[in-house]
Coordinates of C-alpha atoms in Angstrom, one line a residue:
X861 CA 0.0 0.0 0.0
X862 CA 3.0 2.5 0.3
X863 CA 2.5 4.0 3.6
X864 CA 5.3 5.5 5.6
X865 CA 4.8 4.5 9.2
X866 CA 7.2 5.0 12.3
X867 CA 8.3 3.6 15.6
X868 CA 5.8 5.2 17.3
X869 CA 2.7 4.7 15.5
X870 CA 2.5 7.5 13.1
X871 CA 1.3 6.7 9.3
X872 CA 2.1 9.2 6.4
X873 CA 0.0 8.3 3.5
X874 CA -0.4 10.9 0.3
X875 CA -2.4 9.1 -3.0
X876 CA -3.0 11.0 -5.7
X877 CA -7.0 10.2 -7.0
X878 CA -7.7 10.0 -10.3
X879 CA -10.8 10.8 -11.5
X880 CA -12.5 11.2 -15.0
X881 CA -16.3 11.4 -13.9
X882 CA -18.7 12.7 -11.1
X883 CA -19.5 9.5 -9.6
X884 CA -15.8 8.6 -9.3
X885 CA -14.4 12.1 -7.8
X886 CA -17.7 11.5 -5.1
X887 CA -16.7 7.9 -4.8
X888 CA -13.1 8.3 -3.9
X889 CA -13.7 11.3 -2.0
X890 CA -16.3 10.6 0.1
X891 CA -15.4 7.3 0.9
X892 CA -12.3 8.7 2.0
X893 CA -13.6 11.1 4.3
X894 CA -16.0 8.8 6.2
X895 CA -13.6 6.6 7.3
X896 CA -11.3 8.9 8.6
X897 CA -13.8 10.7 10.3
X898 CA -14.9 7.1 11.6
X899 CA -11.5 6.7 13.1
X900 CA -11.8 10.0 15.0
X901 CA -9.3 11.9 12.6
X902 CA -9.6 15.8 12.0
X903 CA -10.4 16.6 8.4
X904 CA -10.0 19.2 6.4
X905 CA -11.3 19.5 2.7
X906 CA -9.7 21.8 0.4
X907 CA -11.0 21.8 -2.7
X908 CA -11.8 24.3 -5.6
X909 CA -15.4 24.7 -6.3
X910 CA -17.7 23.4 -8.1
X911 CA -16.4 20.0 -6.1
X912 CA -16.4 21.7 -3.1
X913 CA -20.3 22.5 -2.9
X914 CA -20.7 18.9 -5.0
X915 CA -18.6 17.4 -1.3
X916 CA -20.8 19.8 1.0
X917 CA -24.0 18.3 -0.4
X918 CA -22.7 14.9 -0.2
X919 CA -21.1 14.6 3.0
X920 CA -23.9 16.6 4.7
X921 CA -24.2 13.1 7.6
X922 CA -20.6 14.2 8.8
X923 CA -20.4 17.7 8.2
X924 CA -20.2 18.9 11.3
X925 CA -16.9 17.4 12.0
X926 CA -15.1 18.3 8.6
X927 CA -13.8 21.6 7.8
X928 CA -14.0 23.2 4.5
X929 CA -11.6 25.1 2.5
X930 CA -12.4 27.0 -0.9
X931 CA -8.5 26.0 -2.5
X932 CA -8.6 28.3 -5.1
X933 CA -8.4 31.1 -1.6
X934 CA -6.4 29.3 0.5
X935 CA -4.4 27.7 -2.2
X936 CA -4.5 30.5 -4.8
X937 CA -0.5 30.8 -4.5
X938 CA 0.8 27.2 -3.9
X939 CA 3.7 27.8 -1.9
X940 CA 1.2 29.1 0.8
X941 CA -0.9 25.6 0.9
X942 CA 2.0 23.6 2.9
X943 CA 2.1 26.2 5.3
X944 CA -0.8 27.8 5.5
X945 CA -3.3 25.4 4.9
X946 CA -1.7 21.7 5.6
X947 CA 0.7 22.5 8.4
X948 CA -1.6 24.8 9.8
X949 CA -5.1 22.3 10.4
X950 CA -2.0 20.2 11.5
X951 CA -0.8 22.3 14.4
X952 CA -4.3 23.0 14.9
X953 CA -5.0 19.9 16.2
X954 CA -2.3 18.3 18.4
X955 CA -1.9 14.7 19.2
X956 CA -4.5 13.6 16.6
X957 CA -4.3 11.6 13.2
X958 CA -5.2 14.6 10.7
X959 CA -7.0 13.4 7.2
X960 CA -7.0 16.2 4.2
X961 CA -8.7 16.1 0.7
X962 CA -6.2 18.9 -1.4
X963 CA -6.9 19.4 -4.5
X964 CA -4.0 22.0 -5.5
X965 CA -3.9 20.9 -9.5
X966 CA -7.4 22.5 -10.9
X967 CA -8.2 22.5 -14.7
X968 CA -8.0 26.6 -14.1
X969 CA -4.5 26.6 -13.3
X970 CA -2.7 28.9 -15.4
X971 CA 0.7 27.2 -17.0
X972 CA 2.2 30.5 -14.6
X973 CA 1.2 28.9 -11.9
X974 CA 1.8 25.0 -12.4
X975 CA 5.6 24.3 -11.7
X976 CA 4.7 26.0 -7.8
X977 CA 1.5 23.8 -7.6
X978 CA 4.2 20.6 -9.1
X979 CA 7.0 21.4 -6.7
X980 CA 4.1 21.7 -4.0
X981 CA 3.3 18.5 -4.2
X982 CA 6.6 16.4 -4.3
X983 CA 7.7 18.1 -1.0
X984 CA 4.4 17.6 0.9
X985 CA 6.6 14.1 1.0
X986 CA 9.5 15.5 2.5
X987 CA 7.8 18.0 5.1
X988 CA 5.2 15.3 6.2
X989 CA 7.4 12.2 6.5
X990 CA 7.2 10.7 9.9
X991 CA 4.0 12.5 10.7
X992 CA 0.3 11.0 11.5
X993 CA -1.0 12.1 8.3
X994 CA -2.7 11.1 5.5
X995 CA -3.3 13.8 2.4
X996 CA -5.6 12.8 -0.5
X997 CA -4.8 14.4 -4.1
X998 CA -7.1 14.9 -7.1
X999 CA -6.9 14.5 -10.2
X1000 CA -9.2 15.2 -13.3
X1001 CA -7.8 13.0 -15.8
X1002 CA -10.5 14.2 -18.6
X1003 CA -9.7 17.5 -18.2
X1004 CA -6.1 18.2 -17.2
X1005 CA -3.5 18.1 -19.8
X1006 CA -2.0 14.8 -19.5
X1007 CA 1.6 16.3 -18.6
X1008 CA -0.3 17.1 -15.4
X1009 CA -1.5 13.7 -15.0
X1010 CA 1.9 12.2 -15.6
X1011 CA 3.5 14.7 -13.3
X1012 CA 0.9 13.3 -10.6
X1013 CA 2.4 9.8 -10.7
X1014 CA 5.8 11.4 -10.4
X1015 CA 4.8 13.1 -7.1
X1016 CA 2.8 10.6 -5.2
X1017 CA 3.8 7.4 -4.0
X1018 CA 0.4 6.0 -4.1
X1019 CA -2.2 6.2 -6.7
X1020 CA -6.0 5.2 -6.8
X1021 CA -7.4 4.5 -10.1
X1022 CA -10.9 2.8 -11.2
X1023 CA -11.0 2.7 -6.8
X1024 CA -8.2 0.6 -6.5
X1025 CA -4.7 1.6 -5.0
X1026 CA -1.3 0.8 -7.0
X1027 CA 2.3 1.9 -6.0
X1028 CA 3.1 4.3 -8.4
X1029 CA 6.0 3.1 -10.7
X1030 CA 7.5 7.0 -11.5
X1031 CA 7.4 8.5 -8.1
X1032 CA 10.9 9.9 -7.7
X1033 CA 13.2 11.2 -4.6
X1034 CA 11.0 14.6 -4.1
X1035 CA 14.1 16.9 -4.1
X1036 CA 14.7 15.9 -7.5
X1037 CA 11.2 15.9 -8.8
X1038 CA 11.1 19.6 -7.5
X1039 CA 13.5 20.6 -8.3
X1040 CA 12.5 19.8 -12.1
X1041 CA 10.5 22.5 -11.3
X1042 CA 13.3 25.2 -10.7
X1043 CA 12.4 26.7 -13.9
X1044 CA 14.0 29.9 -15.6
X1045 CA 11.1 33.0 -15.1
X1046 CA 10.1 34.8 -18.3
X1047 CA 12.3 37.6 -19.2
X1048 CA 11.2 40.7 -17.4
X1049 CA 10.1 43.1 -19.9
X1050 CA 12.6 46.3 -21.4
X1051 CA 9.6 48.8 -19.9
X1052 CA 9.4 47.8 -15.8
X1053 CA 10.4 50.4 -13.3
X1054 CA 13.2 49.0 -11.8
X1055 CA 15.6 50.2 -8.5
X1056 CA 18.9 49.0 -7.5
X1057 CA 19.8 48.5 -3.7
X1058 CA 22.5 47.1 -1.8
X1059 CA 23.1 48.7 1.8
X1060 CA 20.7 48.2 5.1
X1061 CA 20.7 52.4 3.9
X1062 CA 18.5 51.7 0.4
X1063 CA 15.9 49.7 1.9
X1064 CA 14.1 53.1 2.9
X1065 CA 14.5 54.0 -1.0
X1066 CA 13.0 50.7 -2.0
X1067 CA 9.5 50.8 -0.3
X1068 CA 9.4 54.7 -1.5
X1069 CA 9.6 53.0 -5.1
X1070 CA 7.4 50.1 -4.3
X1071 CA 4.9 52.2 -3.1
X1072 CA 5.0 54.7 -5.9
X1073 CA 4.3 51.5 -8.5
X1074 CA 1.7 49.9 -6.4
X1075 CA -0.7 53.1 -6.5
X1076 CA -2.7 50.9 -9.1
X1077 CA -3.6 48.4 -6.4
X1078 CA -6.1 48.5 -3.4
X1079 CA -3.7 50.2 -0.6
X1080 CA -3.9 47.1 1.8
X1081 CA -3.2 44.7 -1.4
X1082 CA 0.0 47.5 -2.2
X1083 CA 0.8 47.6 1.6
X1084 CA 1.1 43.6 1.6
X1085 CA 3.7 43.8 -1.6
X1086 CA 5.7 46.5 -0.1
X1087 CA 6.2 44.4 3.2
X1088 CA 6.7 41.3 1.0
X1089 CA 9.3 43.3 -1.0
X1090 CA 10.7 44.7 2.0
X1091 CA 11.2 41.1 3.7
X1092 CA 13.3 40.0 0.7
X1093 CA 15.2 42.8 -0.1
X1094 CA 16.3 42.5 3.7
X1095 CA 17.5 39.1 2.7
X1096 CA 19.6 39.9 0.0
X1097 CA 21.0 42.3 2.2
X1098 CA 22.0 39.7 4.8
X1099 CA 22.9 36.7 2.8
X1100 CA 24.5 38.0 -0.8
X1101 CA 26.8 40.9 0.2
X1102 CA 26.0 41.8 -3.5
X1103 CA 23.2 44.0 -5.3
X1104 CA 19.9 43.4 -5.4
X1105 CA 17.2 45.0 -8.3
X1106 CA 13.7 45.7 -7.9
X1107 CA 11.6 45.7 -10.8
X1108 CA 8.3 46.4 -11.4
X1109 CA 5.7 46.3 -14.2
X1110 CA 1.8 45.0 -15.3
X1111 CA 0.7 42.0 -16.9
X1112 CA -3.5 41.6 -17.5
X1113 CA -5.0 41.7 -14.9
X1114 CA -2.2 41.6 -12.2
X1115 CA 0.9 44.0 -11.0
X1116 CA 4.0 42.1 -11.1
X1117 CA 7.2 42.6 -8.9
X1118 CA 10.6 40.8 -9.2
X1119 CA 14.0 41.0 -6.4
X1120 CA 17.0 39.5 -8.4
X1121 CA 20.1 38.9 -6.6
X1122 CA 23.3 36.9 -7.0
X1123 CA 22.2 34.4 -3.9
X1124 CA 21.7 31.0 -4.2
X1125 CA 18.7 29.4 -2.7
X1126 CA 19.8 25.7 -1.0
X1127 CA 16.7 25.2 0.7
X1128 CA 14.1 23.5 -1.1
X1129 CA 11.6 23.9 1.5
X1130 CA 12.0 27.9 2.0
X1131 CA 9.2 29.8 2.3
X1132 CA 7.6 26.7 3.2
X1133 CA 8.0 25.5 6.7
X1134 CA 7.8 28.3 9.3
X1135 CA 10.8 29.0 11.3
X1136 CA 10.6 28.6 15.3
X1137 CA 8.6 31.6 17.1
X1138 CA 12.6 32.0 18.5
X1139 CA 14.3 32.2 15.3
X1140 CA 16.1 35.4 14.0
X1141 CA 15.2 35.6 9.9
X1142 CA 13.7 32.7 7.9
X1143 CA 10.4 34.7 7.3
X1144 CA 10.6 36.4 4.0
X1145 CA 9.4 34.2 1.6
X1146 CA 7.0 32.7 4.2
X1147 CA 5.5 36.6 4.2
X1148 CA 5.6 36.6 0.4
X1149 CA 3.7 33.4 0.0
X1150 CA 1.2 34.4 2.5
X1151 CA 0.2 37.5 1.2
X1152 CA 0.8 37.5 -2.8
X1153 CA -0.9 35.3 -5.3
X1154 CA 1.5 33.8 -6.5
X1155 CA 5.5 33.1 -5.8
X1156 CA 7.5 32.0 -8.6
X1157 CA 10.8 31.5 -7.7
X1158 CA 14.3 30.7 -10.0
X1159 CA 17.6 29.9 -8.1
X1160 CA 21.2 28.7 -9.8
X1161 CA 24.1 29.6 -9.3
X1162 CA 24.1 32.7 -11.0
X1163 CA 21.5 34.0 -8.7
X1164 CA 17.7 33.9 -7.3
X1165 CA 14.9 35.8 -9.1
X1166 CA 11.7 35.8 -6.9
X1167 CA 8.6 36.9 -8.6
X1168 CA 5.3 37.9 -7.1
X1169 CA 2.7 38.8 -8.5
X1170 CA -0.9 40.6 -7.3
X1171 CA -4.3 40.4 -8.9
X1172 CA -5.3 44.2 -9.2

């Protein structure tokens, strides 16, 4: 069955569903959540609608103990699911067995967004090894570009098709798989506004230019960049001892903002798993992913270039 269990009792287990009808998605899902809430687990179900109204309706005998999550919300940027959704029903429930429906991958998702939602979902491996949890994927198979679908068999261990489970025959070493995903960021286009910074001194400069180019947003969406900006130009500060740039431009729809500097990124969980209440740093891209729509993030060894973007 491909379950990762410990010494002391605990069971990590994280299929990915595949589903090509109504009947099936209900079947797999519901099923799924009945016995864990049987077995006294807290569940959470994070799902984009219309499946999430189609689950309210159908699980209406056990509602009362399952929470409900709108993903495309709480998941809109995907490196804010792990902490912000999945670690955080976690802590909120201590000492129990915690059961999730996540359905990160959505026919909606825009190919900007896909190599987060990917890399998302080959770490929840690595962050949730060793812990009492199980984590049930999604995936429509009739409407998803089969890439997806293959991707899906590359990031889960487990996979349940036509109801039964199978040991899936691609999953990879998670770092690895993720970091397939490190992919190069579009160019960023000849007419952005851009600032150059590299003292403690300039950050003072920077949110003056951030919030000059964020007078097209709603001020508390703007005010949200310019701390999320701030955050990481304070990083390259601290870690590069080189430059950093600021640029700044629109896309349809969105305003997008982009730190370059000539860092390299080890970690592939940062911005991912919260650093101790005690810790001195480790919050920047944990504030980015939390309050941006969307993080893309490139790191080599020429440099990281962190991209966030903002629906106007």
């Amino acid at each position: 069955m491909t379950l990762t269990a410990t010494g002391d009792g605990a069971v990590f287990d994280h299929p990915g569903l595949l589903y090509d009808s109504r009947a099936r998605y209900l079947s797999g899902v519901t099923s799924f959540v009945r016995e864990a809430v049987g077995a006294g687990d807290a569940v959470l179900v994070a799902v984009p609608p219309p499946n999430l109204e189609t689950l309210r309706e159908s699980l209406t005998d056990v509602a009362g103990r399952v929470t409900f999550a709108d993903m495309t919300v709480a998941g809109r940027n995907p490196g804010r699911i792990i902490p912000g959704v999945l670690l955080a029903f976690a802590a909120a429930h201590p000492g129990r067995r915690v059961s999730i429906v996540g359905e990160p991958v959505w026919p909606g998702r825009t190919d900007l967004e896909y190599p987060a939602c990917a890399a998302h979902e080959a770490l929840i491996n690595v962050v949730f090894a060793g812990r009492d949890v199980a984590i049930l994927c999604p995936y429509d198979v009739g409407r998803l570009d089969p890439a997806r679908v293959r991707d899906a068999w590359r990031t889960h261990p487990v996979m349940i098709v036509d109801g039964a489970r199978r040991p899936s025959p691609w999953y990879d070493d998670p770092f690895v798989t993720a970091a397939a995903f490190n992919q190069p960021l579009p160019k960023v286009p000849v007419t952005a506004a851009t600032l150059t910074y590299r003292h403690a001194a300039d950050l003072a400069a920077v949110r003056r230019f951030v919030t000059a180019e964020t007078a097209c947003l709603d001020p508390d969406r703007g005010g949200d960049l310019l701390i999320a900006v701030n955050e990481l130009a304070e990083n390259t500060i601290a870690h590069t001892g080189g430059d950093g740039t600021v640029s700044i431009w629109t896309e349809t729809g969105r305003l997008v903002c982009q730190i370059d500097d000539r860092g390299h990124l080890s970690d592939p969980l940062a911005g991912r798993i919260p650093p101790p209440p005690d810790a001195e740093g480790g919050r920047g891209l944990i504030l980015a992913n939390r309050l941006c729509d969307l993080v893309r993030v490139h790191t080599g060894g020429d440099g990281t270039s962190i991209r966030l973007h903002m629906g106007f």
